[in-house]
CSV table of C-alpha atoms and ligand atoms in Angstrom, one decimal:
chain,number,residue,atom,x,y,z
F,11,MET,CA,-74.8,-81.9,-31.8
F,12,LYS,CA,-77.3,-80.2,-29.6
F,13,ASN,CA,-78.4,-77.2,-27.7
F,14,ASN,CA,-77.2,-73.8,-29.1
F,15,ILE,CA,-77.2,-73.6,-32.8
F,16,ILE,CA,-77.6,-70.6,-35.2
F,17,LEU,CA,-78.9,-71.4,-38.6
F,18,ALA,CA,-77.5,-68.4,-40.5
F,19,GLY,CA,-78.0,-67.1,-44.1
F,20,GLY,CA,-80.9,-69.2,-45.3
F,21,LYS,CA,-84.3,-68.1,-46.4
F,22,ILE,CA,-87.0,-69.1,-44.0
F,23,VAL,CA,-90.6,-70.1,-44.8
F,24,ASP,CA,-93.1,-69.5,-42.0
F,25,PRO,CA,-96.7,-70.3,-43.0
F,26,VAL,CA,-97.9,-68.9,-39.7
F,27,THR,CA,-96.7,-65.4,-40.5
F,28,GLY,CA,-96.6,-65.9,-44.3
F,29,TYR,CA,-92.9,-64.8,-44.3
F,30,PHE,CA,-90.6,-66.1,-47.0
F,31,GLY,CA,-87.2,-64.4,-46.9
F,32,PRO,CA,-83.8,-64.2,-45.3
F,33,ALA,CA,-83.5,-64.8,-41.5
F,34,ASN,CA,-81.3,-66.3,-38.9
F,35,VAL,CA,-82.8,-68.9,-36.6
F,36,PHE,CA,-81.4,-69.1,-33.1
F,37,ILE,CA,-81.9,-72.4,-31.3
F,38,SER,CA,-81.2,-73.0,-27.6
F,39,ASP,CA,-82.2,-75.7,-25.2
F,40,GLY,CA,-84.0,-77.7,-27.8
F,41,LYS,CA,-86.3,-74.8,-28.7
F,42,ILE,CA,-86.5,-71.9,-31.2
F,43,GLU,CA,-85.2,-69.0,-29.2
F,44,LYS,CA,-85.8,-66.3,-31.9
F,45,VAL,CA,-86.0,-65.7,-35.6
F,46,GLU,CA,-84.1,-62.6,-36.6
F,47,LYS,CA,-84.4,-61.2,-40.1
F,48,ARG,CA,-81.0,-61.0,-41.5
F,49,LYS,CA,-78.9,-58.0,-40.7
F,50,LYS,CA,-75.9,-56.8,-42.7
F,51,ASP,CA,-73.3,-58.0,-40.3
F,52,LYS,CA,-72.4,-61.6,-40.7
F,53,ILE,CA,-72.8,-63.9,-37.8
F,54,THR,CA,-69.8,-66.1,-37.0
F,55,GLY,CA,-69.0,-68.6,-34.3
F,56,ARG,CA,-68.5,-72.2,-33.6
F,57,ASN,CA,-72.2,-72.9,-33.4
F,58,VAL,CA,-73.1,-71.2,-36.6
F,59,ILE,CA,-74.3,-73.3,-39.5
F,60,LYS,CA,-74.1,-71.4,-42.7
F,61,LEU,CA,-77.1,-72.0,-45.0
F,62,ASP,CA,-76.7,-69.6,-47.8
F,63,GLY,CA,-78.9,-70.6,-50.7
F,64,LYS,CA,-80.9,-73.0,-48.5
F,65,ILE,CA,-84.5,-72.9,-47.4
F,66,VAL,CA,-85.3,-73.3,-43.7
F,67,CYS,CA,-88.7,-74.3,-42.6
F,68,PRO,CA,-90.7,-75.8,-39.8
F,69,GLY,CA,-90.1,-79.6,-39.8
F,70,PHE,CA,-92.3,-81.6,-42.2
F,71,ILE,CA,-94.9,-83.9,-40.7
F,72,ASP,CA,-96.1,-86.9,-42.7
F,73,MET,CA,-99.4,-87.9,-41.2
F,74,HIS,CA,-99.9,-91.1,-43.2
F,75,VAL,CA,-97.0,-93.6,-42.9
F,76,HIS,CA,-97.1,-97.4,-42.6
F,77,LEU,CA,-94.3,-98.8,-40.4
F,78,ARG,CA,-94.5,-102.6,-40.5
F,79,GLU,CA,-93.6,-103.2,-36.8
F,80,PRO,CA,-94.9,-105.3,-35.2
F,81,GLY,CA,-95.3,-108.2,-37.6
F,82,ASP,CA,-93.3,-107.4,-40.8
F,83,GLU,CA,-90.0,-106.1,-39.6
F,84,ASP,CA,-88.3,-107.3,-42.8
F,85,LYS,CA,-90.3,-104.6,-44.7
F,86,GLU,CA,-89.9,-101.7,-42.3
F,87,THR,CA,-89.4,-101.1,-38.6
F,88,ILE,CA,-90.2,-98.1,-36.5
F,89,ILE,CA,-86.5,-97.2,-36.5
F,90,SER,CA,-85.8,-97.8,-40.3
F,91,GLY,CA,-89.0,-95.9,-41.2
F,92,SER,CA,-88.0,-93.0,-39.0
F,93,GLU,CA,-84.5,-92.9,-40.6
F,94,ALA,CA,-86.2,-92.8,-44.0
F,95,ALA,CA,-88.4,-90.0,-42.7
F,96,ALA,CA,-85.4,-88.0,-41.4
F,97,ALA,CA,-83.7,-88.4,-44.8
F,98,GLY,CA,-86.8,-87.2,-46.5
F,99,GLY,CA,-87.0,-84.1,-44.4
F,100,PHE,CA,-89.7,-85.2,-42.0
F,101,THR,CA,-89.3,-84.5,-38.3
F,102,SER,CA,-92.6,-86.1,-37.3
F,103,ILE,CA,-94.6,-89.0,-38.7
F,104,ALA,CA,-97.9,-90.6,-37.7
F,105,CYS,CA,-98.0,-94.4,-38.2
F,106,MET,CA,-101.0,-96.3,-39.2
F,107,PRO,CA,-102.3,-99.2,-37.1
F,108,ASN,CA,-102.6,-101.9,-39.7
F,109,THR,CA,-99.6,-103.8,-38.4
F,110,ARG,CA,-99.7,-107.5,-37.4
F,111,PRO,CA,-101.3,-107.5,-34.8
F,112,PRO,CA,-103.0,-104.1,-35.4
F,113,LEU,CA,-102.5,-101.3,-32.9
F,114,ASP,CA,-105.9,-101.8,-31.4
F,115,ASN,CA,-105.3,-101.4,-27.7
F,116,ALA,CA,-103.5,-99.2,-25.2
F,117,GLY,CA,-100.6,-101.7,-24.8
F,118,ALA,CA,-99.9,-101.6,-28.5
F,119,ILE,CA,-99.8,-97.8,-28.5
F,120,GLU,CA,-97.4,-97.9,-25.6
F,121,TYR,CA,-95.3,-100.4,-27.5
F,122,VAL,CA,-94.9,-98.0,-30.4
F,123,ASN,CA,-94.2,-95.1,-28.1
F,124,ASN,CA,-91.4,-97.2,-26.3
F,125,ARG,CA,-89.8,-98.3,-29.6
F,126,ALA,CA,-90.0,-94.7,-30.9
F,127,LEU,CA,-87.9,-93.4,-28.0
F,128,MET,CA,-84.8,-94.6,-30.0
F,129,ALA,CA,-86.1,-93.1,-33.3
F,130,PRO,CA,-84.5,-90.1,-34.9
F,131,VAL,CA,-87.9,-88.4,-35.5
F,132,LYS,CA,-91.1,-88.1,-33.5
F,133,VAL,CA,-93.5,-91.0,-34.1
F,134,TYR,CA,-97.2,-90.6,-33.3
F,135,PRO,CA,-99.3,-93.7,-33.4
F,136,VAL,CA,-102.7,-93.8,-34.9
F,137,GLY,CA,-105.0,-96.3,-33.1
F,138,ALA,CA,-107.2,-98.8,-34.8
F,139,LEU,CA,-110.9,-97.8,-34.9
F,140,THR,CA,-112.2,-101.4,-34.5
F,141,VAL,CA,-110.8,-104.4,-32.7
F,142,GLY,CA,-108.5,-106.3,-35.1
F,143,GLN,CA,-109.5,-103.8,-37.7
F,144,LYS,CA,-112.3,-106.1,-38.5
F,145,GLY,CA,-114.9,-103.4,-38.7
F,146,GLU,CA,-117.1,-104.9,-36.0
F,147,THR,CA,-116.4,-103.6,-32.5
F,148,LEU,CA,-115.0,-100.2,-31.6
F,149,THR,CA,-111.7,-100.2,-29.7
F,150,GLU,CA,-111.2,-98.5,-26.3
F,151,MET,CA,-110.5,-95.2,-27.9
F,152,MET,CA,-110.5,-93.1,-24.7
F,153,GLU,CA,-107.8,-95.4,-23.2
F,154,MET,CA,-105.7,-95.4,-26.3
F,155,SER,CA,-106.0,-91.6,-26.7
F,156,ALA,CA,-104.8,-91.2,-23.1
F,157,CYS,CA,-101.7,-93.4,-24.1
F,158,GLY,CA,-100.9,-91.1,-27.0
F,159,ALA,CA,-103.0,-92.2,-30.0
F,160,VAL,CA,-103.3,-89.0,-32.0
F,161,ALA,CA,-106.1,-90.2,-34.3
F,162,PHE,CA,-108.1,-93.4,-35.1
F,163,SER,CA,-108.4,-95.2,-38.3
F,164,ASP,CA,-109.0,-98.6,-39.9
F,165,ASP,CA,-106.8,-97.5,-42.8
F,166,GLY,CA,-106.2,-100.2,-45.3
F,167,SER,CA,-109.9,-100.6,-45.8
F,168,GLY,CA,-113.0,-98.5,-45.3
F,169,VAL,CA,-115.4,-98.8,-42.4
F,170,GLN,CA,-118.3,-100.5,-44.1
F,171,ASN,CA,-120.9,-100.2,-41.3
F,172,ASN,CA,-122.5,-96.7,-41.3
F,173,ASP,CA,-123.8,-96.9,-37.7
F,174,LEU,CA,-120.4,-98.0,-36.4
F,175,MET,CA,-118.7,-95.0,-38.1
F,176,ARG,CA,-121.3,-92.7,-36.6
F,177,ARG,CA,-120.6,-94.0,-33.1
F,178,ALA,CA,-116.8,-93.9,-33.7
F,179,LEU,CA,-117.2,-90.2,-34.6
F,180,GLU,CA,-119.2,-89.5,-31.5
F,181,TYR,CA,-116.5,-91.2,-29.3
F,182,SER,CA,-113.7,-89.4,-31.2
F,183,ARG,CA,-115.3,-86.1,-30.5
F,184,THR,CA,-115.1,-86.8,-26.8
F,185,CYS,CA,-111.4,-87.8,-27.2
F,186,GLY,CA,-110.7,-84.7,-29.2
F,187,THR,CA,-109.0,-86.7,-31.9
F,188,PRO,CA,-109.9,-86.9,-35.5
F,189,ILE,CA,-110.9,-90.1,-37.4
F,190,ILE,CA,-108.9,-90.8,-40.5
F,191,SER,CA,-111.0,-92.4,-43.1
F,192,HIS,CA,-109.8,-94.6,-45.9
F,193,CYS,CA,-112.9,-94.1,-48.1
F,194,GLU,CA,-113.8,-97.3,-50.0
F,195,TYR,CA,-117.0,-99.3,-50.1
F,196,SER,CA,-115.7,-102.8,-50.6
F,197,ASP,CA,-118.8,-104.1,-52.3
F,198,LEU,CA,-118.4,-101.3,-54.9
F,199,ALA,CA,-114.6,-101.8,-55.1
F,200,ALA,CA,-115.4,-105.4,-56.0
F,201,SER,CA,-111.8,-106.7,-55.4
F,202,GLY,CA,-110.6,-104.5,-58.2
F,203,VAL,CA,-106.8,-104.0,-58.7
F,204,MET,CA,-106.8,-100.6,-60.5
F,205,HIS,CA,-109.0,-97.7,-61.5
F,206,GLU,CA,-112.2,-98.7,-63.3
F,207,GLY,CA,-112.2,-97.1,-66.7
F,208,PHE,CA,-110.9,-97.3,-70.3
F,209,ILE,CA,-107.5,-98.7,-69.3
F,210,SER,CA,-108.9,-101.4,-67.0
F,211,SER,CA,-111.2,-102.6,-69.7
F,212,LYS,CA,-108.4,-102.6,-72.3
F,213,LEU,CA,-106.2,-104.6,-70.0
F,214,GLY,CA,-109.0,-106.9,-68.8
F,215,MET,CA,-108.3,-106.1,-65.2
F,216,LYS,CA,-110.9,-105.7,-62.4
F,217,GLY,CA,-111.6,-102.0,-61.7
F,218,ILE,CA,-112.3,-100.0,-58.6
F,219,SER,CA,-114.8,-97.3,-59.5
F,220,ALA,CA,-114.4,-93.7,-58.4
F,221,VAL,CA,-117.8,-94.0,-56.8
F,222,ALA,CA,-116.5,-96.7,-54.4
F,223,GLU,CA,-114.5,-93.8,-52.9
F,224,GLU,CA,-116.8,-90.9,-53.4
F,225,LEU,CA,-119.9,-92.5,-51.8
F,226,MET,CA,-117.9,-93.0,-48.6
F,227,VAL,CA,-116.5,-89.5,-48.7
F,228,MET,CA,-120.1,-88.3,-48.9
F,229,ARG,CA,-121.0,-90.5,-46.0
F,230,GLU,CA,-118.1,-89.2,-43.8
F,231,ILE,CA,-119.1,-85.6,-44.6
F,232,MET,CA,-122.7,-86.2,-43.7
F,233,LEU,CA,-121.8,-88.0,-40.4
F,234,ALA,CA,-119.2,-85.3,-39.5
F,235,SER,CA,-122.0,-82.8,-40.1
F,236,LEU,CA,-124.4,-84.7,-37.9
F,237,THR,CA,-121.9,-85.4,-35.0
F,238,GLN,CA,-119.7,-82.3,-35.4
F,239,ALA,CA,-116.8,-84.7,-35.0
F,240,ARG,CA,-113.6,-84.2,-37.1
F,241,VAL,CA,-113.1,-86.5,-40.0
F,242,HIS,CA,-110.0,-86.5,-42.1
F,243,ILE,CA,-110.2,-88.1,-45.6
F,244,ALA,CA,-107.0,-90.0,-46.4
F,245,HIS,CA,-105.4,-90.1,-49.8
F,246,VAL,CA,-108.1,-88.3,-51.9
F,247,SER,CA,-107.9,-89.8,-55.4
F,248,THR,CA,-110.9,-88.6,-57.5
F,249,ALA,CA,-112.2,-85.4,-58.9
F,250,GLY,CA,-115.6,-86.1,-57.3
F,251,SER,CA,-114.0,-86.5,-53.8
F,252,VAL,CA,-112.2,-83.2,-54.1
F,253,ASP,CA,-115.5,-81.5,-55.1
F,254,LEU,CA,-117.4,-83.0,-52.2
F,255,ILE,CA,-114.8,-81.9,-49.7
F,256,ARG,CA,-114.6,-78.4,-51.1
F,257,LYS,CA,-118.3,-78.0,-50.8
F,258,ALA,CA,-118.4,-79.5,-47.3
F,259,LYS,CA,-115.8,-77.0,-46.2
F,260,ARG,CA,-117.8,-74.1,-47.5
F,261,ALA,CA,-120.7,-75.5,-45.4
F,262,LYS,CA,-118.4,-75.5,-42.4
F,263,VAL,CA,-118.4,-79.3,-41.9
F,264,PRO,CA,-115.4,-80.3,-39.8
F,265,VAL,CA,-113.7,-82.2,-42.6
F,266,THR,CA,-110.0,-82.2,-43.7
F,267,ALA,CA,-108.2,-84.1,-46.3
F,268,GLU,CA,-104.8,-85.2,-47.7
F,269,ALA,CA,-103.4,-86.2,-51.1
F,270,THR,CA,-100.3,-88.2,-51.9
F,271,PRO,CA,-97.6,-87.4,-54.5
F,272,HIS,CA,-98.6,-90.4,-56.6
F,273,HIS,CA,-102.2,-89.2,-56.8
F,274,PHE,CA,-101.1,-85.8,-58.1
F,275,THR,CA,-98.5,-87.2,-60.6
F,276,LEU,CA,-99.3,-90.7,-61.9
F,277,THR,CA,-102.2,-91.8,-64.1
F,278,ASP,CA,-103.8,-95.3,-64.6
F,279,ASP,CA,-102.5,-95.6,-68.2
F,280,LEU,CA,-99.0,-96.2,-66.8
F,281,ILE,CA,-100.3,-99.6,-65.5
F,282,GLN,CA,-100.0,-100.9,-69.1
F,283,SER,CA,-96.4,-101.5,-68.0
F,284,PHE,CA,-97.7,-103.9,-65.4
F,285,ASP,CA,-95.2,-102.4,-62.9
F,286,THR,CA,-96.7,-103.6,-59.5
F,287,ASN,CA,-95.1,-100.6,-57.8
F,288,LEU,CA,-98.0,-98.7,-59.5
F,289,LYS,CA,-100.6,-100.9,-57.7
F,290,VAL,CA,-101.9,-98.7,-54.9
F,291,ASN,CA,-105.1,-98.3,-53.0
F,292,PRO,CA,-106.9,-96.0,-53.8
F,293,PRO,CA,-105.7,-96.7,-57.3
F,294,LEU,CA,-104.0,-94.3,-59.7
F,295,ARG,CA,-106.8,-92.4,-61.5
F,296,THR,CA,-107.1,-90.4,-64.7
F,297,LYS,CA,-105.6,-87.1,-65.9
F,298,LYS,CA,-108.9,-85.3,-65.0
F,299,ASP,CA,-108.6,-86.7,-61.4
F,300,ILE,CA,-105.0,-85.6,-61.1
F,301,ASP,CA,-105.9,-82.1,-62.3
F,302,ALA,CA,-108.6,-81.9,-59.7
F,303,VAL,CA,-106.3,-83.1,-56.9
F,304,ILE,CA,-103.7,-80.5,-57.9
F,305,LYS,CA,-106.4,-77.8,-57.9
F,306,GLY,CA,-107.6,-79.0,-54.5
F,307,LEU,CA,-104.1,-78.7,-53.2
F,308,ALA,CA,-103.7,-75.2,-54.7
F,309,ASP,CA,-107.0,-73.8,-53.4
F,310,GLY,CA,-106.9,-75.5,-50.0
F,311,ALA,CA,-109.8,-78.0,-50.5
F,312,ILE,CA,-107.1,-80.5,-49.7
F,313,ASP,CA,-105.3,-79.5,-46.5
F,314,CYS,CA,-102.1,-81.5,-46.6
F,315,ILE,CA,-99.7,-83.8,-48.5
F,316,ALA,CA,-98.9,-87.2,-47.0
F,317,SER,CA,-96.9,-90.0,-48.5
F,318,ASP,CA,-98.9,-93.1,-47.6
F,319,HIS,CA,-95.5,-94.7,-47.3
F,320,ALA,CA,-96.4,-98.4,-47.6
F,321,PRO,CA,-93.3,-100.7,-47.7
F,322,HIS,CA,-93.5,-104.2,-49.3
F,323,SER,CA,-90.8,-106.8,-50.0
F,324,ILE,CA,-89.4,-107.4,-53.5
F,325,GLU,CA,-90.8,-110.9,-53.4
F,326,ASP,CA,-94.3,-109.6,-52.7
F,327,LYS,CA,-94.2,-107.0,-55.4
F,328,GLU,CA,-92.8,-109.6,-57.9
F,329,LEU,CA,-96.1,-111.4,-57.9
F,330,GLU,CA,-98.5,-110.9,-60.9
F,331,PHE,CA,-100.3,-107.6,-60.9
F,332,ASP,CA,-103.6,-109.2,-59.7
F,333,TYR,CA,-101.8,-110.8,-56.7
F,334,ALA,CA,-99.3,-108.2,-55.7
F,335,PRO,CA,-100.1,-106.1,-52.5
F,336,PHE,CA,-101.2,-102.5,-52.7
F,337,GLY,CA,-98.7,-99.7,-51.8
F,338,LEU,CA,-95.6,-97.8,-52.6
F,339,ILE,CA,-93.0,-96.1,-50.5
F,340,GLY,CA,-92.8,-92.3,-50.4
F,341,LEU,CA,-91.0,-90.9,-47.4
F,342,GLU,CA,-87.8,-90.2,-49.3
F,343,THR,CA,-89.4,-88.9,-52.5
F,344,THR,CA,-92.3,-86.8,-51.3
F,345,LEU,CA,-90.5,-83.5,-50.8
F,346,GLY,CA,-88.7,-83.8,-54.2
F,347,MET,CA,-92.0,-84.5,-55.9
F,348,VAL,CA,-93.6,-81.5,-54.2
F,349,ILE,CA,-90.8,-79.1,-55.1
F,350,THR,CA,-90.5,-80.5,-58.7
F,351,ARG,CA,-94.1,-81.0,-59.6
F,352,LEU,CA,-95.9,-78.3,-57.5
F,353,ILE,CA,-93.6,-75.5,-56.4
F,354,ASN,CA,-91.4,-75.3,-59.5
F,355,LYS,CA,-94.4,-75.5,-61.7
F,356,LYS,CA,-95.9,-72.6,-59.8
F,357,ILE,CA,-99.0,-74.5,-58.7
F,358,ILE,CA,-98.3,-73.7,-55.0
F,359,SER,CA,-95.9,-71.3,-53.3
F,360,TRP,CA,-93.2,-72.3,-50.8
F,361,VAL,CA,-95.4,-70.9,-48.1
F,362,GLU,CA,-98.4,-73.0,-49.2
F,363,ALA,CA,-96.2,-76.1,-49.6
F,364,VAL,CA,-94.9,-75.8,-46.1
F,365,GLU,CA,-98.4,-75.2,-44.8
F,366,ARG,CA,-99.6,-78.5,-46.5
F,367,MET,CA,-96.6,-80.5,-45.3
F,368,SER,CA,-96.1,-79.1,-41.8
F,369,THR,CA,-98.6,-76.6,-40.4
F,370,ALA,CA,-101.8,-78.3,-41.5
F,371,PRO,CA,-100.8,-81.8,-40.3
F,372,ALA,CA,-99.7,-80.4,-36.9
F,373,ARG,CA,-103.1,-78.6,-36.6
F,374,ILE,CA,-105.1,-81.7,-37.7
F,375,LEU,CA,-103.4,-84.1,-35.3
F,376,ASP,CA,-103.0,-81.4,-32.6
F,377,ILE,CA,-99.3,-82.1,-32.2
F,378,PRO,CA,-96.3,-79.7,-31.8
F,379,GLY,CA,-94.7,-78.2,-34.9
F,380,GLY,CA,-95.7,-76.4,-38.1
F,381,THR,CA,-94.3,-73.1,-37.0
F,382,LEU,CA,-91.0,-71.3,-36.2
F,383,ASN,CA,-92.6,-69.3,-33.4
F,384,GLU,CA,-90.4,-68.6,-30.4
F,385,GLY,CA,-90.5,-71.3,-27.7
F,386,GLU,CA,-91.6,-74.0,-30.1
F,387,PRO,CA,-89.6,-77.2,-30.3
F,388,ALA,CA,-86.6,-76.8,-32.7
F,389,ASP,CA,-88.0,-79.2,-35.4
F,390,ILE,CA,-86.6,-77.8,-38.6
F,391,THR,CA,-86.1,-79.0,-42.2
F,392,VAL,CA,-83.3,-77.4,-44.3
F,393,ILE,CA,-83.7,-77.8,-48.1
F,394,ASP,CA,-81.4,-77.2,-51.0
F,395,PRO,CA,-84.0,-76.1,-53.6
F,396,ASP,CA,-81.5,-76.3,-56.5
F,397,LEU,CA,-80.1,-79.7,-55.9
F,398,GLU,CA,-80.8,-82.0,-58.8
F,399,TRP,CA,-80.9,-85.7,-58.0
F,400,THR,CA,-82.1,-89.0,-59.5
F,401,VAL,CA,-84.2,-91.3,-57.4
F,402,ASN,CA,-82.2,-94.4,-56.6
F,403,PRO,CA,-83.9,-96.9,-54.3
F,404,ASP,CA,-80.6,-98.4,-53.5
F,405,ASN,CA,-79.8,-95.3,-51.5
F,406,PHE,CA,-83.0,-95.4,-49.4
F,407,LYS,CA,-82.9,-95.7,-45.7
F,408,SER,CA,-86.2,-97.6,-45.9
F,409,LEU,CA,-85.9,-101.3,-45.8
F,410,SER,CA,-88.1,-101.6,-48.8
F,411,ARG,CA,-87.6,-100.6,-52.4
F,412,ASN,CA,-91.1,-100.5,-53.9
F,413,THR,CA,-91.2,-97.1,-55.6
F,414,PRO,CA,-92.4,-96.3,-59.1
F,415,PHE,CA,-90.2,-93.2,-59.1
F,416,ALA,CA,-86.8,-95.0,-59.5
F,417,GLY,CA,-84.8,-93.1,-62.2
F,418,TRP,CA,-86.9,-89.9,-61.9
F,419,LYS,CA,-85.0,-86.7,-62.0
F,420,LEU,CA,-86.1,-84.4,-59.2
F,421,LYS,CA,-85.0,-81.0,-58.1
F,422,GLY,CA,-84.9,-80.0,-54.4
F,423,LYS,CA,-84.0,-82.2,-51.4
F,424,ALA,CA,-83.8,-82.1,-47.7
F,425,VAL,CA,-80.1,-81.6,-46.7
F,426,MET,CA,-80.6,-81.3,-42.9
F,427,THR,CA,-83.3,-82.5,-40.5
F,428,ILE,CA,-83.3,-81.2,-37.0
F,429,VAL,CA,-85.5,-82.7,-34.2
F,430,ASP,CA,-85.6,-81.0,-30.8
F,431,ALA,CA,-82.3,-79.2,-31.8
F,432,ASN,CA,-80.6,-82.5,-32.7
F,433,ILE,CA,-79.3,-82.9,-36.2
F,434,VAL,CA,-80.7,-86.3,-37.1
F,435,TYR,CA,-79.8,-86.1,-40.8
F,436,SER,CA,-77.4,-84.0,-42.7
F,437,THR,CA,-75.6,-84.0,-46.0
F,438,ILE,CA,-74.1,-80.6,-45.5
H,4,ZN,ZN1,-105.5,-96.1,-46.9
């Protein structure tokens, strides 16, 4: 179904104007034609979709997703990950370059772009910062940027060499793209498997200290200040990191940041269950850190919410905790977590939530979306805010099942996802 649609009777959320209230959205030729605050007379017609009781907002953008193609197509492909995204209410995703081989050259970026032509949502590749993500030689960032890389990152691990990061930032400023930093000094992380603290000592597991992250956050802030290049801190997990970023923003350093649902909901003490779906990098931290991340999301120190969707096979996650890979999947649970744990608990408003999940990532990556302004692409998410549902990984579109949220009762779910006026997902 394409072209002329009228989304009638819903409440729209538009972070750009701050409006949260009833409106009809007129879509034609793949674009938003106009948004009309609801009048008394009811609109009828064949192309009218009635959305009474639903919330209509600019399509969500997940700027931190791992698709496992090329290399591990049994865990996720560009298509399966995009289908999971559509089901989760995302109209655009940015995919990280740590595939096998990594997306470290223009040909690899073009490969993703070509595969993404068949995807239900928009897929924006993030290019590797260093060749083979080995942390040694910078990639041809200009060339990759010209092919459509929206950012650069060695996500999966931190860039250990300070001078290399400085030079990467200088190049990225020329490209006009941000660098996404997975902040972790590997010598300080010391092959840990969980947060270093009381629980890791109790369990006798190797810990990753908060400082392993915070020291690199501090470095990125100092280098961004020096180079005036944009740095984006991925998956902020500690109270100290949130503090550093908040202060840097006050000092007008060009730094932005994201947080994941698991880092604003789950604590390290849950690892006493030895559920390997709780093994993530950066690790689950303490209640104090969670509270700080939530505060950062509320006051804007943290710009956006990203899933860090990281698919792994059941066999891999069945290994012992020490040997299991890091990561959990989040595309199909992020929105429900945000509504249930942030909006419904009155930590952030609907307008702020849509800002963090749509407008901010569009601005950071400089991609279309994040607004319902006239003439913008009709990328729209429709939500049933009252729908109560239980997370059941068997129903996921993702090829993987590694979620610690199975069995969780959530409230609020995407019921329709529209990309360029095409309905790519609907349960209505
Ligand atoms: Zn990462």
